[in-house]
Amino acid sequence: PAPACFSDFTEMMRALGYPRLISMENFHTPNFMLVSEVLLWLVKRYEPQTDIPPDVETEQDRVFFIKAVAQFMATKAHIKLNTKKLYQADGYAVKELLKVTSVLYGAMNTKGVERTHVSEEDSSKFKFDLGSKVADLKAARQLASKITSRGASLYDLLGKEVELREARTESIARPLEINEAEKTMKVAIDCVLEQVQKTKDMLNNVALDEANLEAKIEKRKLELERSQKRLQTLQSVRPAFMDEYEKIEEQLQKQYTSYLEKFRNLTYMEQLQDDHRRAEQEMFEEAANMLHLMQNRLKEEEQHLLKSGSNDDSDIEIQEDEGSDSEVEDGQIMKPRTTTETLLKG
């Protein structure tokens, strides 16, 4: 917004008699408290008897306050305010405030009021005079609404005047016959007398209906009392099968507790059985793996012994002594036996 807008706003507010000084620095950042205070002061200056709530603590209160002020200015002063800019409470809100201040400032200039602070006596007189004419203002509004409604109905009736004019001219042009008029009057009198008689009959019937209704009410009261007494007797009397029912209910409770215990034991035993089977399966697999490893080791050892035996036969000379041969053979035979025994032990 232009600086001229701020200067015009501050000068107008000072001329209107705003008690505080307003500068451009106040609107560099959003200042909702100042904007709400200025709006409330302008609304009170325009119409002191307004009842707009000044609470602006929460977000909902602020939105309600802005909407109320905008609605008031639109209906009373025909000034359209931008609620979004007013809610921003920054420099853009000054343009919206300037719309109201310019109207009040122009009204003050047209009345020839000097640009000075309005004294307290003048403001009190203004409030007193305006408050005394609030009733007249309300009456004027009611009359204005009645005038508009009556004008609309009159417009509708005038639209039907073309058709009604012909019927009216025909009825006026037709000569009046005394006999027909007498007949119509007699018919109307008979209808009125019939309606009067019907009304009298209805009044008599009302008295009869009242008596019948009272009798029915008394009868219903007696039936209600009998029903209440019967209910009390039924509540006090114990049924014949109640003892047996309670015994069966106790047995059922015992059976249910035993059933729960057996069910828990059964589930526990099934879990133990599953664990035992799982452990046996693991042991069987482990034994199979060990057996397979031992078989592989024995095969490797036999292959190793066979290779070493072939190498020893080629290198060692044949001895003539039979006892030495037997000792060598016994030593070769015992060696693999000892190795297999150690493996099996391991």
CSV table of C-alpha atoms in Angstrom, one decimal:
chain,number,residue,atom,x,y,z
A,1,PRO,CA,0.0,0.0,0.0
A,2,ALA,CA,1.1,3.6,-0.8
A,3,PRO,CA,2.3,5.8,2.0
A,4,ALA,CA,-0.4,8.4,1.1
A,5,CYS,CA,-3.0,5.8,2.1
A,6,PHE,CA,-1.4,5.6,5.6
A,7,SER,CA,-1.2,9.4,5.9
A,8,ASP,CA,-4.8,9.9,4.9
A,9,PHE,CA,-5.9,7.2,7.4
A,10,THR,CA,-4.0,8.7,10.3
A,11,GLU,CA,-5.2,12.3,9.5
A,12,MET,CA,-8.9,11.1,9.3
A,13,MET,CA,-8.6,9.1,12.5
A,14,ARG,CA,-7.1,12.1,14.3
A,15,ALA,CA,-9.9,14.4,12.9
A,16,LEU,CA,-12.6,11.9,13.9
A,17,GLY,CA,-11.2,12.0,17.5
A,18,TYR,CA,-9.5,8.7,17.9
A,19,PRO,CA,-7.8,8.8,21.3
A,20,ARG,CA,-4.5,7.1,20.3
A,21,LEU,CA,-1.9,8.1,17.8
A,22,ILE,CA,-1.5,5.8,14.8
A,23,SER,CA,1.7,5.6,12.7
A,24,MET,CA,2.9,3.6,9.7
A,25,GLU,CA,5.1,1.5,12.0
A,26,ASN,CA,2.0,0.0,13.6
A,27,PHE,CA,1.1,-1.9,10.4
A,28,HIS,CA,4.5,-3.1,9.2
A,29,THR,CA,3.7,-6.4,10.9
A,30,PRO,CA,0.2,-8.0,11.5
A,31,ASN,CA,-1.4,-6.2,14.5
A,32,PHE,CA,-4.8,-7.7,14.9
A,33,MET,CA,-5.4,-6.1,18.3
A,34,LEU,CA,-5.0,-2.6,16.9
A,35,VAL,CA,-7.2,-3.4,13.9
A,36,SER,CA,-10.0,-4.8,16.1
A,37,GLU,CA,-9.8,-1.8,18.4
A,38,VAL,CA,-10.1,0.6,15.5
A,39,LEU,CA,-13.0,-1.3,13.9
A,40,LEU,CA,-14.9,-1.4,17.2
A,41,TRP,CA,-14.3,2.3,17.7
A,42,LEU,CA,-15.5,3.1,14.1
A,43,VAL,CA,-18.6,0.9,14.6
A,44,LYS,CA,-19.4,2.6,17.9
A,45,ARG,CA,-18.9,5.9,16.3
A,46,TYR,CA,-21.3,5.0,13.5
A,47,GLU,CA,-23.9,3.5,15.8
A,48,PRO,CA,-23.2,3.6,19.5
A,49,GLN,CA,-26.0,1.0,20.3
A,50,THR,CA,-24.4,-1.9,18.5
A,51,ASP,CA,-23.7,-5.1,20.5
A,52,ILE,CA,-20.7,-6.6,18.6
A,53,PRO,CA,-18.7,-8.7,21.1
A,54,PRO,CA,-15.1,-7.3,21.5
A,55,ASP,CA,-13.5,-10.7,22.4
A,56,VAL,CA,-10.6,-11.5,20.0
A,57,GLU,CA,-8.6,-13.9,22.1
A,58,THR,CA,-9.1,-17.1,20.0
A,59,GLU,CA,-9.1,-17.7,16.3
A,60,GLN,CA,-12.8,-18.4,16.3
A,61,ASP,CA,-13.6,-15.2,18.1
A,62,ARG,CA,-11.5,-13.2,15.6
A,63,VAL,CA,-13.3,-14.7,12.7
A,64,PHE,CA,-16.7,-14.0,14.3
A,65,PHE,CA,-15.7,-10.4,15.1
A,66,ILE,CA,-14.5,-9.7,11.5
A,67,LYS,CA,-17.7,-11.3,10.0
A,68,ALA,CA,-19.9,-9.3,12.4
A,69,VAL,CA,-18.2,-6.0,11.5
A,70,ALA,CA,-18.4,-6.7,7.8
A,71,GLN,CA,-22.1,-7.6,8.0
A,72,PHE,CA,-22.9,-4.5,10.0
A,73,MET,CA,-21.1,-2.2,7.6
A,74,ALA,CA,-22.7,-3.9,4.6
A,75,THR,CA,-26.3,-3.6,6.0
A,76,LYS,CA,-26.1,-0.3,7.8
A,77,ALA,CA,-23.6,1.8,5.8
A,78,HIS,CA,-23.6,-0.1,2.5
A,79,ILE,CA,-19.8,-0.5,2.7
A,80,LYS,CA,-18.4,-3.7,1.4
A,81,LEU,CA,-15.3,-4.8,3.3
A,82,ASN,CA,-12.8,-7.5,2.4
A,83,THR,CA,-12.7,-9.8,5.4
A,84,LYS,CA,-9.5,-11.5,4.3
A,85,LYS,CA,-7.5,-8.3,4.2
A,86,LEU,CA,-9.0,-7.2,7.6
A,87,TYR,CA,-8.0,-10.5,9.1
A,88,GLN,CA,-4.4,-10.0,7.8
A,89,ALA,CA,-4.2,-6.9,10.0
A,90,ASP,CA,-1.3,-5.4,8.1
A,91,GLY,CA,-1.0,-2.6,5.5
A,92,TYR,CA,-3.7,-4.1,3.3
A,93,ALA,CA,-6.2,-3.8,6.2
A,94,VAL,CA,-5.6,0.0,6.2
A,95,LYS,CA,-7.3,0.3,2.8
A,96,GLU,CA,-10.4,-1.4,4.2
A,97,LEU,CA,-10.4,0.7,7.3
A,98,LEU,CA,-10.0,3.8,5.1
A,99,LYS,CA,-13.4,3.0,3.5
A,100,VAL,CA,-15.2,3.4,6.8
A,101,THR,CA,-13.1,6.4,8.0
A,102,SER,CA,-13.7,8.2,4.7
A,103,VAL,CA,-17.4,7.9,5.0
A,104,LEU,CA,-17.4,9.2,8.6
A,105,TYR,CA,-15.0,11.9,7.7
A,106,GLY,CA,-17.1,13.1,4.7
A,107,ALA,CA,-20.2,13.1,6.9
A,108,MET,CA,-18.4,15.2,9.5
A,109,ASN,CA,-17.3,17.7,6.8
A,110,THR,CA,-20.8,18.0,5.3
A,111,LYS,CA,-22.2,18.9,8.7
A,112,GLY,CA,-19.6,21.6,9.1
A,113,VAL,CA,-17.8,20.0,12.0
A,114,GLU,CA,-14.3,21.3,12.6
A,115,ARG,CA,-11.4,18.8,12.7
A,116,THR,CA,-10.8,18.8,16.4
A,117,HIS,CA,-11.2,16.3,19.1
A,118,VAL,CA,-14.8,15.8,20.0
A,119,SER,CA,-15.4,16.7,23.6
A,120,GLU,CA,-17.0,14.3,26.1
A,121,GLU,CA,-20.2,16.4,26.4
A,122,ASP,CA,-20.8,16.3,22.6
A,123,SER,CA,-20.2,12.6,22.4
A,124,SER,CA,-22.6,12.0,25.3
A,125,LYS,CA,-25.3,14.2,23.7
A,126,PHE,CA,-24.8,12.4,20.5
A,127,LYS,CA,-25.3,9.0,22.2
A,128,PHE,CA,-28.3,10.2,24.1
A,129,ASP,CA,-30.1,11.6,21.1
A,130,LEU,CA,-29.4,8.5,19.0
A,131,GLY,CA,-30.5,6.2,21.8
A,132,SER,CA,-33.8,8.1,22.2
A,133,LYS,CA,-34.6,7.5,18.5
A,134,VAL,CA,-33.9,3.8,18.4
A,135,ALA,CA,-37.6,3.0,18.9
A,136,ASP,CA,-38.5,5.3,16.1
A,137,LEU,CA,-35.9,3.6,13.9
A,138,LYS,CA,-37.4,0.2,14.6
A,139,ALA,CA,-40.9,1.5,13.9
A,140,ALA,CA,-39.7,2.9,10.6
A,141,ARG,CA,-38.1,-0.4,9.6
A,142,GLN,CA,-41.4,-2.2,10.4
A,143,LEU,CA,-43.4,0.3,8.4
A,144,ALA,CA,-40.9,-0.1,5.5
A,145,SER,CA,-41.3,-3.9,5.5
A,146,LYS,CA,-45.1,-3.5,5.6
A,147,ILE,CA,-45.0,-1.1,2.7
A,148,THR,CA,-43.0,-3.5,0.6
A,149,SER,CA,-45.3,-6.4,1.3
A,150,ARG,CA,-48.4,-4.4,0.7
A,151,GLY,CA,-46.9,-3.0,-2.5
A,152,ALA,CA,-46.2,-6.6,-3.7
A,153,SER,CA,-49.7,-7.7,-3.0
A,154,LEU,CA,-51.1,-4.6,-4.7
A,155,TYR,CA,-49.0,-5.3,-7.7
A,156,ASP,CA,-50.4,-8.8,-7.9
A,157,LEU,CA,-54.0,-7.6,-7.6
A,158,LEU,CA,-53.5,-4.9,-10.2
A,159,GLY,CA,-52.3,-7.7,-12.6
A,160,LYS,CA,-55.7,-9.4,-12.2
A,161,GLU,CA,-57.6,-6.1,-12.8
A,162,VAL,CA,-58.1,-6.9,-16.5
A,163,GLU,CA,-60.1,-10.0,-15.8
A,164,LEU,CA,-61.9,-8.6,-12.8
A,165,ARG,CA,-62.9,-5.5,-14.7
A,166,GLU,CA,-65.0,-7.5,-17.2
A,167,ALA,CA,-66.8,-9.4,-14.4
A,168,ARG,CA,-67.5,-6.3,-12.5
A,169,THR,CA,-68.9,-4.5,-15.5
A,170,GLU,CA,-71.1,-7.5,-16.3
A,171,SER,CA,-72.4,-7.7,-12.7
A,172,ILE,CA,-73.1,-3.9,-12.6
A,173,ALA,CA,-74.8,-3.9,-16.0
A,174,ARG,CA,-77.1,-6.8,-15.0
A,175,PRO,CA,-80.4,-5.5,-13.6
A,176,LEU,CA,-81.1,-6.3,-9.9
A,177,GLU,CA,-84.1,-8.6,-9.3
A,178,ILE,CA,-85.7,-8.4,-5.9
A,179,ASN,CA,-86.9,-12.1,-5.9
A,180,GLU,CA,-83.4,-13.4,-6.6
A,181,ALA,CA,-81.9,-11.2,-3.9
A,182,GLU,CA,-84.5,-12.4,-1.4
A,183,LYS,CA,-83.8,-16.0,-2.3
A,184,THR,CA,-80.0,-15.5,-1.8
A,185,MET,CA,-80.6,-13.7,1.5
A,186,LYS,CA,-82.8,-16.6,2.7
A,187,VAL,CA,-80.2,-19.1,1.7
A,188,ALA,CA,-77.5,-17.2,3.5
A,189,ILE,CA,-79.7,-16.9,6.6
A,190,ASP,CA,-80.4,-20.6,6.5
A,191,CYS,CA,-76.7,-21.4,6.2
A,192,VAL,CA,-75.9,-19.2,9.2
A,193,LEU,CA,-78.6,-20.8,11.3
A,194,GLU,CA,-77.4,-24.3,10.3
A,195,GLN,CA,-73.9,-23.4,11.4
A,196,VAL,CA,-75.2,-22.0,14.7
A,197,GLN,CA,-77.1,-25.2,15.3
A,198,LYS,CA,-74.0,-27.3,14.5
A,199,THR,CA,-71.9,-25.2,16.9
A,200,LYS,CA,-74.5,-25.8,19.7
A,201,ASP,CA,-74.5,-29.5,19.0
A,202,MET,CA,-70.8,-29.6,19.1
A,203,LEU,CA,-70.8,-27.8,22.4
A,204,ASN,CA,-73.2,-30.4,23.8
A,205,ASN,CA,-71.1,-33.2,22.4
A,206,VAL,CA,-68.0,-31.7,24.0
A,207,ALA,CA,-69.7,-32.0,27.4
A,208,LEU,CA,-70.6,-35.6,26.7
A,209,ASP,CA,-67.2,-36.4,25.3
A,210,GLU,CA,-65.6,-34.9,28.4
A,211,ALA,CA,-67.7,-37.2,30.7
A,212,ASN,CA,-66.9,-40.2,28.6
A,213,LEU,CA,-63.2,-39.4,28.7
A,214,GLU,CA,-63.3,-39.0,32.4
A,215,ALA,CA,-64.9,-42.4,32.8
A,216,LYS,CA,-62.3,-44.0,30.5
A,217,ILE,CA,-59.5,-42.3,32.5
A,218,GLU,CA,-60.9,-43.7,35.8
A,219,LYS,CA,-61.2,-47.2,34.2
A,220,ARG,CA,-57.6,-47.0,33.0
A,221,LYS,CA,-56.5,-46.0,36.4
A,222,LEU,CA,-58.2,-49.0,38.0
A,223,GLU,CA,-56.7,-51.3,35.4
A,224,LEU,CA,-53.2,-49.8,36.1
A,225,GLU,CA,-53.6,-50.3,39.9
A,226,ARG,CA,-54.6,-53.9,39.3
A,227,SER,CA,-51.7,-54.5,37.0
A,228,GLN,CA,-49.3,-53.0,39.5
A,229,LYS,CA,-50.6,-55.2,42.3
A,230,ARG,CA,-50.4,-58.3,40.2
A,231,LEU,CA,-46.8,-57.4,39.3
A,232,GLN,CA,-45.9,-57.0,42.9
A,233,THR,CA,-47.4,-60.4,43.7
A,234,LEU,CA,-45.5,-62.0,40.8
A,235,GLN,CA,-42.3,-60.5,42.0
A,236,SER,CA,-42.8,-61.7,45.5
A,237,VAL,CA,-43.8,-65.3,44.6
A,238,ARG,CA,-40.9,-67.7,43.9
A,239,PRO,CA,-41.4,-70.1,41.0
A,240,ALA,CA,-41.6,-73.8,41.7
A,241,PHE,CA,-38.7,-74.8,39.4
A,242,MET,CA,-36.4,-72.1,40.7
A,243,ASP,CA,-34.6,-74.4,43.2
A,244,GLU,CA,-33.9,-77.1,40.6
A,245,TYR,CA,-32.7,-74.4,38.2
A,246,GLU,CA,-30.2,-73.0,40.7
A,247,LYS,CA,-28.9,-76.6,41.5
A,248,ILE,CA,-28.5,-77.3,37.8
A,249,GLU,CA,-26.7,-73.9,37.3
A,250,GLU,CA,-24.3,-74.8,40.1
A,251,GLN,CA,-23.6,-78.2,38.6
A,252,LEU,CA,-23.1,-76.5,35.2
A,253,GLN,CA,-20.5,-74.1,36.8
A,254,LYS,CA,-18.6,-77.1,38.3
A,255,GLN,CA,-18.6,-79.0,35.0
A,256,TYR,CA,-17.4,-75.9,33.2
A,257,THR,CA,-14.5,-75.4,35.7
A,258,SER,CA,-13.5,-79.1,35.3
A,259,TYR,CA,-13.8,-78.8,31.5
A,260,LEU,CA,-11.5,-75.8,31.6
A,261,GLU,CA,-8.9,-77.6,33.7
A,262,LYS,CA,-8.9,-80.7,31.5
A,263,PHE,CA,-8.7,-78.6,28.4
A,264,ARG,CA,-5.7,-76.8,29.8
A,265,ASN,CA,-4.0,-80.1,30.8
A,266,LEU,CA,-4.7,-81.6,27.4
A,267,THR,CA,-3.2,-78.7,25.6
A,268,TYR,CA,-0.2,-78.8,27.9
A,269,MET,CA,0.3,-82.5,27.3
A,270,GLU,CA,0.0,-82.0,23.5
A,271,GLN,CA,2.7,-79.3,23.7
A,272,LEU,CA,5.0,-81.6,25.7
A,273,GLN,CA,4.4,-84.4,23.2
A,274,ASP,CA,5.3,-82.1,20.3
A,275,ASP,CA,8.4,-81.0,22.1
A,276,HIS,CA,9.5,-84.6,22.8
A,277,ARG,CA,8.9,-85.6,19.2
A,278,ARG,CA,10.9,-82.6,18.0
A,279,ALA,CA,13.8,-83.5,20.4
A,280,GLU,CA,13.8,-87.2,19.2
A,281,GLN,CA,13.9,-86.0,15.6
A,282,GLU,CA,16.8,-83.7,16.3
A,283,MET,CA,18.7,-86.5,18.2
A,284,PHE,CA,18.0,-89.0,15.3
A,285,GLU,CA,19.3,-86.5,12.7
A,286,GLU,CA,22.4,-85.8,14.9
A,287,ALA,CA,23.2,-89.5,15.3
A,288,ALA,CA,22.7,-90.0,11.5
A,289,ASN,CA,25.1,-87.2,10.8
A,290,MET,CA,27.7,-88.6,13.3
A,291,LEU,CA,27.5,-92.0,11.7
A,292,HIS,CA,27.9,-90.6,8.3
A,293,LEU,CA,31.0,-88.6,9.5
A,294,MET,CA,32.5,-91.8,11.1
A,295,GLN,CA,32.0,-93.8,8.0
A,296,ASN,CA,33.7,-91.1,5.9
A,297,ARG,CA,36.6,-91.0,8.4
A,298,LEU,CA,37.0,-94.8,8.4
A,299,LYS,CA,37.1,-94.9,4.6
A,300,GLU,CA,39.7,-92.1,4.5
A,301,GLU,CA,41.8,-94.0,7.2
A,302,GLU,CA,41.6,-97.3,5.2
A,303,GLN,CA,42.7,-95.6,2.1
A,304,HIS,CA,45.6,-94.0,3.9
A,305,LEU,CA,46.7,-97.4,5.4
A,306,LEU,CA,46.5,-99.1,2.0
A,307,LYS,CA,48.7,-96.4,0.5
A,308,SER,CA,51.2,-96.6,3.3
A,309,GLY,CA,51.3,-100.4,3.2
A,310,SER,CA,52.1,-100.5,-0.5
A,311,ASN,CA,55.0,-98.1,0.0
A,312,ASP,CA,56.5,-100.1,2.9
A,313,ASP,CA,56.4,-103.4,0.9
A,314,SER,CA,58.5,-101.8,-1.9
A,315,ASP,CA,61.2,-100.3,0.4
A,316,ILE,CA,61.8,-103.1,3.0
A,317,GLU,CA,63.8,-106.2,2.1
A,318,ILE,CA,62.5,-109.7,2.6
A,319,GLN,CA,63.9,-111.3,5.8
A,320,GLU,CA,64.7,-114.9,6.1
A,321,ASP,CA,63.7,-115.2,9.7
A,322,GLU,CA,60.1,-116.4,9.9
A,323,GLY,CA,59.6,-115.0,13.4
A,324,SER,CA,60.5,-111.6,12.2
A,325,ASP,CA,58.0,-111.9,9.3
A,326,SER,CA,55.3,-112.9,11.7
A,327,GLU,CA,56.2,-110.0,14.0
A,328,VAL,CA,56.0,-107.6,11.1
A,329,GLU,CA,52.7,-109.0,9.9
A,330,ASP,CA,51.3,-108.9,13.5
A,331,GLY,CA,52.5,-105.3,13.8
A,332,GLN,CA,50.9,-104.3,10.5
A,333,ILE,CA,47.6,-106.0,11.5
A,334,MET,CA,47.5,-104.5,15.0
A,335,LYS,CA,48.1,-101.0,13.8
A,336,PRO,CA,44.8,-100.5,11.9
A,337,ARG,CA,42.9,-102.2,14.7
A,338,THR,CA,44.3,-99.7,17.2
A,339,THR,CA,43.4,-96.8,14.9
A,340,THR,CA,39.8,-98.0,14.4
A,341,GLU,CA,39.4,-98.6,18.2
A,342,THR,CA,40.6,-95.0,18.9
A,343,LEU,CA,38.2,-93.7,16.3
A,344,LEU,CA,35.3,-95.6,17.7
A,345,LYS,CA,36.1,-94.4,21.2
A,346,GLY,CA,36.3,-90.9,20.1
